[in-house]
GROMACS .gro file of C-alpha atoms in nm:
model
  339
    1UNK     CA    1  -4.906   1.121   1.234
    2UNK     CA    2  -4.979   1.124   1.613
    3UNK     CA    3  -5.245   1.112   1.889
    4UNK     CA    4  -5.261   1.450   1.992
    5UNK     CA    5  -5.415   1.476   2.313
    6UNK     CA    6  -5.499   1.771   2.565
    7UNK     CA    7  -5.448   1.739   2.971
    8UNK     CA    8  -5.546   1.991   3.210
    9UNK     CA    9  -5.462   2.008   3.569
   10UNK     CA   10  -5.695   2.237   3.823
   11UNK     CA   11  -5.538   2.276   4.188
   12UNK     CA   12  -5.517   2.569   4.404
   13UNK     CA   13  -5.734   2.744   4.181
   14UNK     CA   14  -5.559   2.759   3.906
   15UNK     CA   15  -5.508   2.552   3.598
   16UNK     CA   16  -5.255   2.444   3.329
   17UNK     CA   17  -5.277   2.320   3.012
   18UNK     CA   18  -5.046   2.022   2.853
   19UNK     CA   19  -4.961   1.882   2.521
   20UNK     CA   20  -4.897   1.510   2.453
   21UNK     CA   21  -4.847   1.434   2.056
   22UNK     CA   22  -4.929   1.049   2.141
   23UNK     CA   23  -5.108   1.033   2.413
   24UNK     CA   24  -5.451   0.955   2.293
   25UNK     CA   25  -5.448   0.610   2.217
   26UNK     CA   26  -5.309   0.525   2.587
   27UNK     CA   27  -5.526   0.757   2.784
   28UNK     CA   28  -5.690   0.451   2.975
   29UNK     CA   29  -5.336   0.290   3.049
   30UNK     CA   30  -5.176   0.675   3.158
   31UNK     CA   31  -5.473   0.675   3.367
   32UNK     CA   32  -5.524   0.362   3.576
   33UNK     CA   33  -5.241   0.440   3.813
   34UNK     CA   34  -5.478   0.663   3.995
   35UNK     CA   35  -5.460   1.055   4.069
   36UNK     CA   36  -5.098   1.083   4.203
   37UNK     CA   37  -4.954   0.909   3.939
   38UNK     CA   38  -5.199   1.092   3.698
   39UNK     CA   39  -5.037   1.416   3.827
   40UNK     CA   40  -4.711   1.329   3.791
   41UNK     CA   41  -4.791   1.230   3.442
   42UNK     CA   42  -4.948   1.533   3.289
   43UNK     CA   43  -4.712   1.741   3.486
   44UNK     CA   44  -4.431   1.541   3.269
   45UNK     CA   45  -4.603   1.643   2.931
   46UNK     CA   46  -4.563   1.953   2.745
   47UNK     CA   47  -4.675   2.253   2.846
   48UNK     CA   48  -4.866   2.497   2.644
   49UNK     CA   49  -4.988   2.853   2.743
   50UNK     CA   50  -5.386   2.846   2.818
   51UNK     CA   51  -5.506   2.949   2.497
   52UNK     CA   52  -5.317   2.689   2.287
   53UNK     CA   53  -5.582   2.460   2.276
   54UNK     CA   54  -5.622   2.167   1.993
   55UNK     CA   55  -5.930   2.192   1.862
   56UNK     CA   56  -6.212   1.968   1.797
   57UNK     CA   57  -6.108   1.811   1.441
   58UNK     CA   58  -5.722   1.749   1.562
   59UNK     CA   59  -5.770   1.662   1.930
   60UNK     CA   60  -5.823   1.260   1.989
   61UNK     CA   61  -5.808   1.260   2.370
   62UNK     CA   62  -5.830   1.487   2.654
   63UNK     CA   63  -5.841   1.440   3.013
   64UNK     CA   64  -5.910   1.716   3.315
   65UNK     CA   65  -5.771   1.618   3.679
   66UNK     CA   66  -5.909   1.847   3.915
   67UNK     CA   67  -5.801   1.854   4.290
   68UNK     CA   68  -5.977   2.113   4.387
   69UNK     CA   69  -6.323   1.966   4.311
   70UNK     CA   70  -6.175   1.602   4.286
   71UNK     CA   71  -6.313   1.510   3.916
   72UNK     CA   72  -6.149   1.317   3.659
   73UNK     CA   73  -6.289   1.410   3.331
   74UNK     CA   74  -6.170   1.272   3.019
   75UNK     CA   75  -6.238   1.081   2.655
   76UNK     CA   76  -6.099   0.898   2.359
   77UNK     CA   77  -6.157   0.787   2.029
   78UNK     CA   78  -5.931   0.498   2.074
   79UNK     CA   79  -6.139   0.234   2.277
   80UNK     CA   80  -6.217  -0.115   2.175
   81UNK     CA   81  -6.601  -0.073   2.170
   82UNK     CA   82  -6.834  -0.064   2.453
   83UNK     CA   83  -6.736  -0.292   2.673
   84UNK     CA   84  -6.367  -0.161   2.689
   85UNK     CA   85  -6.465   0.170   2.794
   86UNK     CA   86  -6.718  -0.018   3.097
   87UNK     CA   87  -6.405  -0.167   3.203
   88UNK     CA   88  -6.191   0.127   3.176
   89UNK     CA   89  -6.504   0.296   3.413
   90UNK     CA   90  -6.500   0.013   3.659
   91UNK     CA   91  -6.118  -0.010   3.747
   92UNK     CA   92  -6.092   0.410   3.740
   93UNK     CA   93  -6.373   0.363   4.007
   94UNK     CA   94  -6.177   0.200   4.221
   95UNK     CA   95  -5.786   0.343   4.202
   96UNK     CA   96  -5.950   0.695   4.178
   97UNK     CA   97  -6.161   0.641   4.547
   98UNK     CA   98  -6.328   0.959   4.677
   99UNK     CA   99  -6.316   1.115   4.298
  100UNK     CA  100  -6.675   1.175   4.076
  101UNK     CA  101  -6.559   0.997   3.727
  102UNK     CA  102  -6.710   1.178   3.423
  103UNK     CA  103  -6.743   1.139   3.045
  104UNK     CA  104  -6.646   1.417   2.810
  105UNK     CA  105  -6.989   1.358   2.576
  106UNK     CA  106  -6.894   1.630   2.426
  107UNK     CA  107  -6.523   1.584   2.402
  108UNK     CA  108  -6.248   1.871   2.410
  109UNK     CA  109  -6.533   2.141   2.476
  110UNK     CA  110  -6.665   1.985   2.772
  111UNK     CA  111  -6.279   2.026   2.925
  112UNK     CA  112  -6.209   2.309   2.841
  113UNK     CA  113  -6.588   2.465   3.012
  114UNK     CA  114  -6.481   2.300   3.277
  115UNK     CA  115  -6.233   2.564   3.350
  116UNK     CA  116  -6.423   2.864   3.214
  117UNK     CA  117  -6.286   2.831   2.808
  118UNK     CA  118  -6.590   2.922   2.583
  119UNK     CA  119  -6.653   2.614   2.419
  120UNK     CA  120  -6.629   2.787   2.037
  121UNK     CA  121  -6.269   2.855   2.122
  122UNK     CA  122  -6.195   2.453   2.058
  123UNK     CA  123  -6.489   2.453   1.800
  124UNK     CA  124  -6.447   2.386   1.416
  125UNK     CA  125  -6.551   2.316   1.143
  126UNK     CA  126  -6.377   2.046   0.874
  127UNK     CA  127  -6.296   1.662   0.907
  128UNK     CA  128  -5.971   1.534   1.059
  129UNK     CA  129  -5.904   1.192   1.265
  130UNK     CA  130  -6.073   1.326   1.571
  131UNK     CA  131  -6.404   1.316   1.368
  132UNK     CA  132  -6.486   1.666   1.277
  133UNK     CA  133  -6.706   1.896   1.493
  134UNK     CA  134  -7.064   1.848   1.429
  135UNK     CA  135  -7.126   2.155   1.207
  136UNK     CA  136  -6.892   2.032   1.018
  137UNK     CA  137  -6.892   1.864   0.624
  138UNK     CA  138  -6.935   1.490   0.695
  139UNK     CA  139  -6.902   1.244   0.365
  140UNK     CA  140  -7.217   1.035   0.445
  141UNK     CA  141  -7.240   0.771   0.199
  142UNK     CA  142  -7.496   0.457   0.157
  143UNK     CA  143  -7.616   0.357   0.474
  144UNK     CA  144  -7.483  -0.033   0.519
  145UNK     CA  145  -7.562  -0.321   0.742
  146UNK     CA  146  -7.304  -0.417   1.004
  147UNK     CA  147  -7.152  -0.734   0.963
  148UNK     CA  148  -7.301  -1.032   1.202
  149UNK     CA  149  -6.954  -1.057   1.394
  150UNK     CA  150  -6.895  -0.675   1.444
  151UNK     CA  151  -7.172  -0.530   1.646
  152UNK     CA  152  -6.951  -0.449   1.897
  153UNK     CA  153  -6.856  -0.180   1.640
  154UNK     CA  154  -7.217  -0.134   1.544
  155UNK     CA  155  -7.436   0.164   1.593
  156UNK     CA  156  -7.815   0.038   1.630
  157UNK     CA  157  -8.091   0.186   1.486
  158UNK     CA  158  -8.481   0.130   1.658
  159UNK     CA  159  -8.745   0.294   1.488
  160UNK     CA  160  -9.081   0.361   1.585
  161UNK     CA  161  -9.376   0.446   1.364
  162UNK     CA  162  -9.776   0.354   1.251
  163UNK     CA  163  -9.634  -0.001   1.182
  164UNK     CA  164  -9.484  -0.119   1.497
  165UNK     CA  165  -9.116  -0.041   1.607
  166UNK     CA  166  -8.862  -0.256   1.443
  167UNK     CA  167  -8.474  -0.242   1.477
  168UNK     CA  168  -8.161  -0.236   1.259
  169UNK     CA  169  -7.764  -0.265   1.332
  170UNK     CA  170  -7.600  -0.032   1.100
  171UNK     CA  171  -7.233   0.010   1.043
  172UNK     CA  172  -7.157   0.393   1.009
  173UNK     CA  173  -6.827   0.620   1.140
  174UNK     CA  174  -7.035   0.744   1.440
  175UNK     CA  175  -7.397   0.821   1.565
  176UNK     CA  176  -7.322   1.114   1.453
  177UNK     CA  177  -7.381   0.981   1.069
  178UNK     CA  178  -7.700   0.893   1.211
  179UNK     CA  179  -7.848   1.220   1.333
  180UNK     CA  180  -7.649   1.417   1.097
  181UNK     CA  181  -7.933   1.289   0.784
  182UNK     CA  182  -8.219   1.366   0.983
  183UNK     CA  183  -8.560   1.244   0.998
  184UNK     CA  184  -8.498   1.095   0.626
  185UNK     CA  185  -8.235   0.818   0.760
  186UNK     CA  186  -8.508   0.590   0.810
  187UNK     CA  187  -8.583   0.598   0.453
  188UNK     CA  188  -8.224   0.537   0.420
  189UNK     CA  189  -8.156   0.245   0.607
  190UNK     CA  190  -8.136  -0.141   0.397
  191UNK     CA  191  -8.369  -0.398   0.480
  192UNK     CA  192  -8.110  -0.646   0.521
  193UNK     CA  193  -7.989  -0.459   0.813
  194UNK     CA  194  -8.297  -0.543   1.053
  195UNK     CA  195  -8.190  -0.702   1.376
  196UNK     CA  196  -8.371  -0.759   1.699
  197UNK     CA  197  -8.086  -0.909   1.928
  198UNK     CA  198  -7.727  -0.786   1.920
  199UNK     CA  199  -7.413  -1.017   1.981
  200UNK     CA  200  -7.261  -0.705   2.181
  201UNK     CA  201  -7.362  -0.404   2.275
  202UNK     CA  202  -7.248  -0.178   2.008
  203UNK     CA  203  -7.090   0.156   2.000
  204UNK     CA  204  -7.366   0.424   2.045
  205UNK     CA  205  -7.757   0.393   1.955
  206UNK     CA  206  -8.006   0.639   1.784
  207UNK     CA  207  -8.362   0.590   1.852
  208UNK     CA  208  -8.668   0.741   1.611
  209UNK     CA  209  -8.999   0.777   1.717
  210UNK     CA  210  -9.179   0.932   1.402
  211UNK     CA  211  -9.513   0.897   1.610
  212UNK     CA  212  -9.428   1.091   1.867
  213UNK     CA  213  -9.161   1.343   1.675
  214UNK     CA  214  -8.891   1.237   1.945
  215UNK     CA  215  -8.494   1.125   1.880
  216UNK     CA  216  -8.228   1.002   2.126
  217UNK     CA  217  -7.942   0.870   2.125
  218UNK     CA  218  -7.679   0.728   2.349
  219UNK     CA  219  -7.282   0.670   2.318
  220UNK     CA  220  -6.939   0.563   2.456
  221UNK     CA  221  -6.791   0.798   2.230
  222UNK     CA  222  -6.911   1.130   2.227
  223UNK     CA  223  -7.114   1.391   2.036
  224UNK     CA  224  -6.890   1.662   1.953
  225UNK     CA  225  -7.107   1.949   2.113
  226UNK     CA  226  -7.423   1.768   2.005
  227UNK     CA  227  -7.510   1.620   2.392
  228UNK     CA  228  -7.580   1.966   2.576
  229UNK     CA  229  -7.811   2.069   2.321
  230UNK     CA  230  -8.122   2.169   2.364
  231UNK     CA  231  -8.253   2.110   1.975
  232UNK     CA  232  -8.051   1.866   1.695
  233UNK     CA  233  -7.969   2.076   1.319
  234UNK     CA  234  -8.198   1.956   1.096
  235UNK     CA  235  -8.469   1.798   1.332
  236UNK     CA  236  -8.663   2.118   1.310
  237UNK     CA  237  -8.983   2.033   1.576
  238UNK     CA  238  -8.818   1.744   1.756
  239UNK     CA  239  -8.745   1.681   2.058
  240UNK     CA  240  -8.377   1.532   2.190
  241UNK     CA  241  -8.299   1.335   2.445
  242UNK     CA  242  -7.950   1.263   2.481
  243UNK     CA  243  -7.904   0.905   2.714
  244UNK     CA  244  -7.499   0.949   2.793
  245UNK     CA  245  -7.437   0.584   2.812
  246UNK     CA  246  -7.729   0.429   2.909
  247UNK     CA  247  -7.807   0.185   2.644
  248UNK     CA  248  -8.087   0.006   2.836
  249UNK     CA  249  -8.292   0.332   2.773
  250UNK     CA  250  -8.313   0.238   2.357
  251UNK     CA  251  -8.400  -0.155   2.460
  252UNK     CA  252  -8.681   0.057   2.672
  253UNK     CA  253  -8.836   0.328   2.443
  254UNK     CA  254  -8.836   0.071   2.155
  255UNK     CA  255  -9.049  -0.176   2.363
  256UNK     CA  256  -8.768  -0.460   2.314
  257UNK     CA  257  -8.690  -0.396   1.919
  258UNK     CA  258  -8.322  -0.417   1.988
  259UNK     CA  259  -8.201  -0.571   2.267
  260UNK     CA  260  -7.850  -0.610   2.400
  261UNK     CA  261  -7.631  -0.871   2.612
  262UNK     CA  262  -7.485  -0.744   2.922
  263UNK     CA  263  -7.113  -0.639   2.913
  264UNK     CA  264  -6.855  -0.905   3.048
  265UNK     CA  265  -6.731  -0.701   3.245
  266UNK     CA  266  -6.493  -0.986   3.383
  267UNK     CA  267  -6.359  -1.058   3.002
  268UNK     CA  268  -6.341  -0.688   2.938
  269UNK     CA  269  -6.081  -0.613   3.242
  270UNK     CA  270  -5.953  -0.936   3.115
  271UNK     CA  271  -5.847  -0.753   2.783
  272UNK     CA  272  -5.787  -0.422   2.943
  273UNK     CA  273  -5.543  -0.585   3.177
  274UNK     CA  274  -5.328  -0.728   2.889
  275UNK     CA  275  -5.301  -0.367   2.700
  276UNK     CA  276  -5.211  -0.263   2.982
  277UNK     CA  277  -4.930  -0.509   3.022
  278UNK     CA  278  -4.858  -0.410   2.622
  279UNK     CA  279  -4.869  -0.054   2.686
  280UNK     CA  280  -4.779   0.083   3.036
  281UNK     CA  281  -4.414   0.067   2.952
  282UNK     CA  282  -4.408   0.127   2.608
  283UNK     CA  283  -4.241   0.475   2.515
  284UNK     CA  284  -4.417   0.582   2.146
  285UNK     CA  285  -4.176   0.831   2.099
  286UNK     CA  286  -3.895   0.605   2.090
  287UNK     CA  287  -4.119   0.363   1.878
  288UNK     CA  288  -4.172   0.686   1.632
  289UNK     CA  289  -3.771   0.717   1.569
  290UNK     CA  290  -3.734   0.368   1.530
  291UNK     CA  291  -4.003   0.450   1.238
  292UNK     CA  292  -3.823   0.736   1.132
  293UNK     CA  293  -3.476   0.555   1.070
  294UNK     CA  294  -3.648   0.312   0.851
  295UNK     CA  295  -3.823   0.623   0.677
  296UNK     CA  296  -3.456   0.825   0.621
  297UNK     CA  297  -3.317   0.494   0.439
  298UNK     CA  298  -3.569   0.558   0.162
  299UNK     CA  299  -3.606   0.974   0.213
  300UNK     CA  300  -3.283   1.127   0.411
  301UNK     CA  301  -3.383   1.433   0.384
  302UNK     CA  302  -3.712   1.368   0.565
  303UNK     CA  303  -3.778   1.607   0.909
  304UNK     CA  304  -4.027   1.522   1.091
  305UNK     CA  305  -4.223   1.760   1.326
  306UNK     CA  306  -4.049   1.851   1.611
  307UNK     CA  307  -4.378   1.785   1.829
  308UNK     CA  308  -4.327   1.420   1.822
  309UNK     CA  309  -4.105   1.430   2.059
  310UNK     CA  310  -4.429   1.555   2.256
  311UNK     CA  311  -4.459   1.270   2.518
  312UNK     CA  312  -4.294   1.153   2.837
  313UNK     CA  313  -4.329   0.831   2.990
  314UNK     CA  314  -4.348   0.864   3.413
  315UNK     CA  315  -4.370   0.573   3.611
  316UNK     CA  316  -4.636   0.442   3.905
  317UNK     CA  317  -4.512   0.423   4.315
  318UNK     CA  318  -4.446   0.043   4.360
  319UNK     CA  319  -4.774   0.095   4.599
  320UNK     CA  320  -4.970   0.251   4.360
  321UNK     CA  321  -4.909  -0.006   4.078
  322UNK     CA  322  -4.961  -0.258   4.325
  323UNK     CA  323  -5.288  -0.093   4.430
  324UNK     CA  324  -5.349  -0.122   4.045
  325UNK     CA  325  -5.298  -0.501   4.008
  326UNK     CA  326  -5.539  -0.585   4.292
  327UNK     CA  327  -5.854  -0.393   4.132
  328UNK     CA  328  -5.729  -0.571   3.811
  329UNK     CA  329  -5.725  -0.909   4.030
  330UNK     CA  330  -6.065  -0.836   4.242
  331UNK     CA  331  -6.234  -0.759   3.873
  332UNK     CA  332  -6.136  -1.069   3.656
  333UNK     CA  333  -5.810  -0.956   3.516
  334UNK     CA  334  -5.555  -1.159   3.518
  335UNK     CA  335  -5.395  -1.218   3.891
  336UNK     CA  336  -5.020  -1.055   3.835
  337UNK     CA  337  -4.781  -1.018   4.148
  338UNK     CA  338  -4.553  -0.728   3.967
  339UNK     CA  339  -4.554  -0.397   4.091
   0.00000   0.00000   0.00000
């Protein structure tokens, strides 16, 4: 149980290394405050020495604050599709001013590069809730359509070959599921999953062009050490273009086969404003030992790991979370005079 999660600070040349046991599934909300109250944050968590690193199967959320170069670098499996991460994006662009805002596309090893960790040091193999690292086992079963009122949740499939190009919206764990079949997924994929024109614009996309022996992909998520490569396992005489996030690239290379709706971005700070309000506050450990007393009246002998009480709860300046509720405000959020 938990959402481990990794933060590193950089300043003065140096770095440090924290531990939060729930911090991954609030990583936007710890974040929104800006970089001081970032700082103050991660400098609250648990500190670990610099080579106890989660790895990639265990860790669900890292972020990187660096002062010296003044980049924010971070990631999470816990978003609410696309359009929750654009949000996230738009507000950090504005209550982080002056700092270059990055993805992790290739999640904890892109972090912990950043500060001159070999990547294979956070690399392994197996399955856990962070998703597995990509030369890991996956359980790929039966390749299944999404459902009409989940494509937010969708990966989309476009296809190009002697017959035209043609799309699909499939519902899979990641792209990952995708690439990780090979050229053969297109044999794979149901009929009944064809679809031109998405409700949302889904999680990630893969795009096959069997004419021209060419696959990309883009994502919100990430690739797990997949998007810096230079050649994907199993696409032996391929080339790979990864797109980051740039979904309009698919609608392009598949000459409008799937095409997507722009994001409400309005709607999506909307939503992101009210976990915020749910969240910013909330303190999981304390929410974890309520748990636990209503786990000892069935089990009292049950100890649970003395890393849950992994995570501190810091507060915003008054300025700073008033700073906050204006980009909120100026955005389409909902207007909100607390600070």
């Amino acid at each position: 149980m938990g959402q481990r999660t990794n933060y590193v600070l950089v300043e003065g040349g140096g770095w440090r290394l924290h531990y939060s046991h729930w911090g991954a599934n609030r990583l936007d909300v710890d974040l929104l405050d800006g970089p001081a109250s970032t700082t103050r944050f991660i400098r609250a968590q648990h500190e670990v020495e610099r080579d106890d690193w989660l790895d990639d199967v265990w860790c669900e959320g890292a972020a990187l604050v660096d002062h010296d170069a003044r980049q924010l670098l971070l990631f999470t499996i816990h978003l609410d599709g696309f359009a929750h991460r654009t949000a996230l994006l738009a507000v950090l662009a504005r209550t982080w001013p002056g700092w270059e805002i990055r993805w992790a596309y290739d999640g904890l090893e892109d972090i912990a590069a950043h500060v001159g960790v070999d990547r294979a040091v956070v690399r392994t193999a197996g399955d856990g809730p962070g998703g597995g690292s990509a030369a890991g086992p996956r359980d790929m079963g039966p390749l299944a359509p999404a459902e009409p009122d989940e494509h937010d949740f969708a990966v989309s499939l476009s296809v190009v070959d002697e017959q035209g190009a043609r799309g699909y919206a499939l519902w899979v764990e990641s792209v990952l599921d995708l690439l990780h079949r090979g050229p053969g997924l297109v044999r794979e994929v149901p009929r009944e999953a064809r679809l031109r024109e998405f409700g949302a614009v889904p999680q990630c996309g893969v795009h096959v062009d069997r004419v021209r022996r060419t696959v990309a992909a883009w994502t919100g998520e990430n690739l797990e050490g997949q998007a810096g490569a230079r050649a994907l396992p199993g696409w032996d005489g391929w080339r790979w273009t990864f797109w980051q996030d740039e979904y309009a690239a698919q609608e392009r290379a598949s000459a409008g086969a799937v095409v997507f709706p722009a994001v409400d971005l309005a709607g999506a700070v909307r939503e992101l404003t009210q976990r915020f309000d749910r969240l910013a506050d909330k303190d999981p450990v304390a929410s974890f030992r309520a748990v636990h007393e209503k786990i000892l009246q069935q089990d009292p002998g049950a100890r649970p790991s003395p890393w849950t009480e992994a995570h501190t709860v810091t507060g915003p300046l008054p300025g700073e979370r008033a700073a906050l509720r204006a980009v909120l405000a100026a955005l389409g959020g909902v207007p909100d005079d607390r600070t």
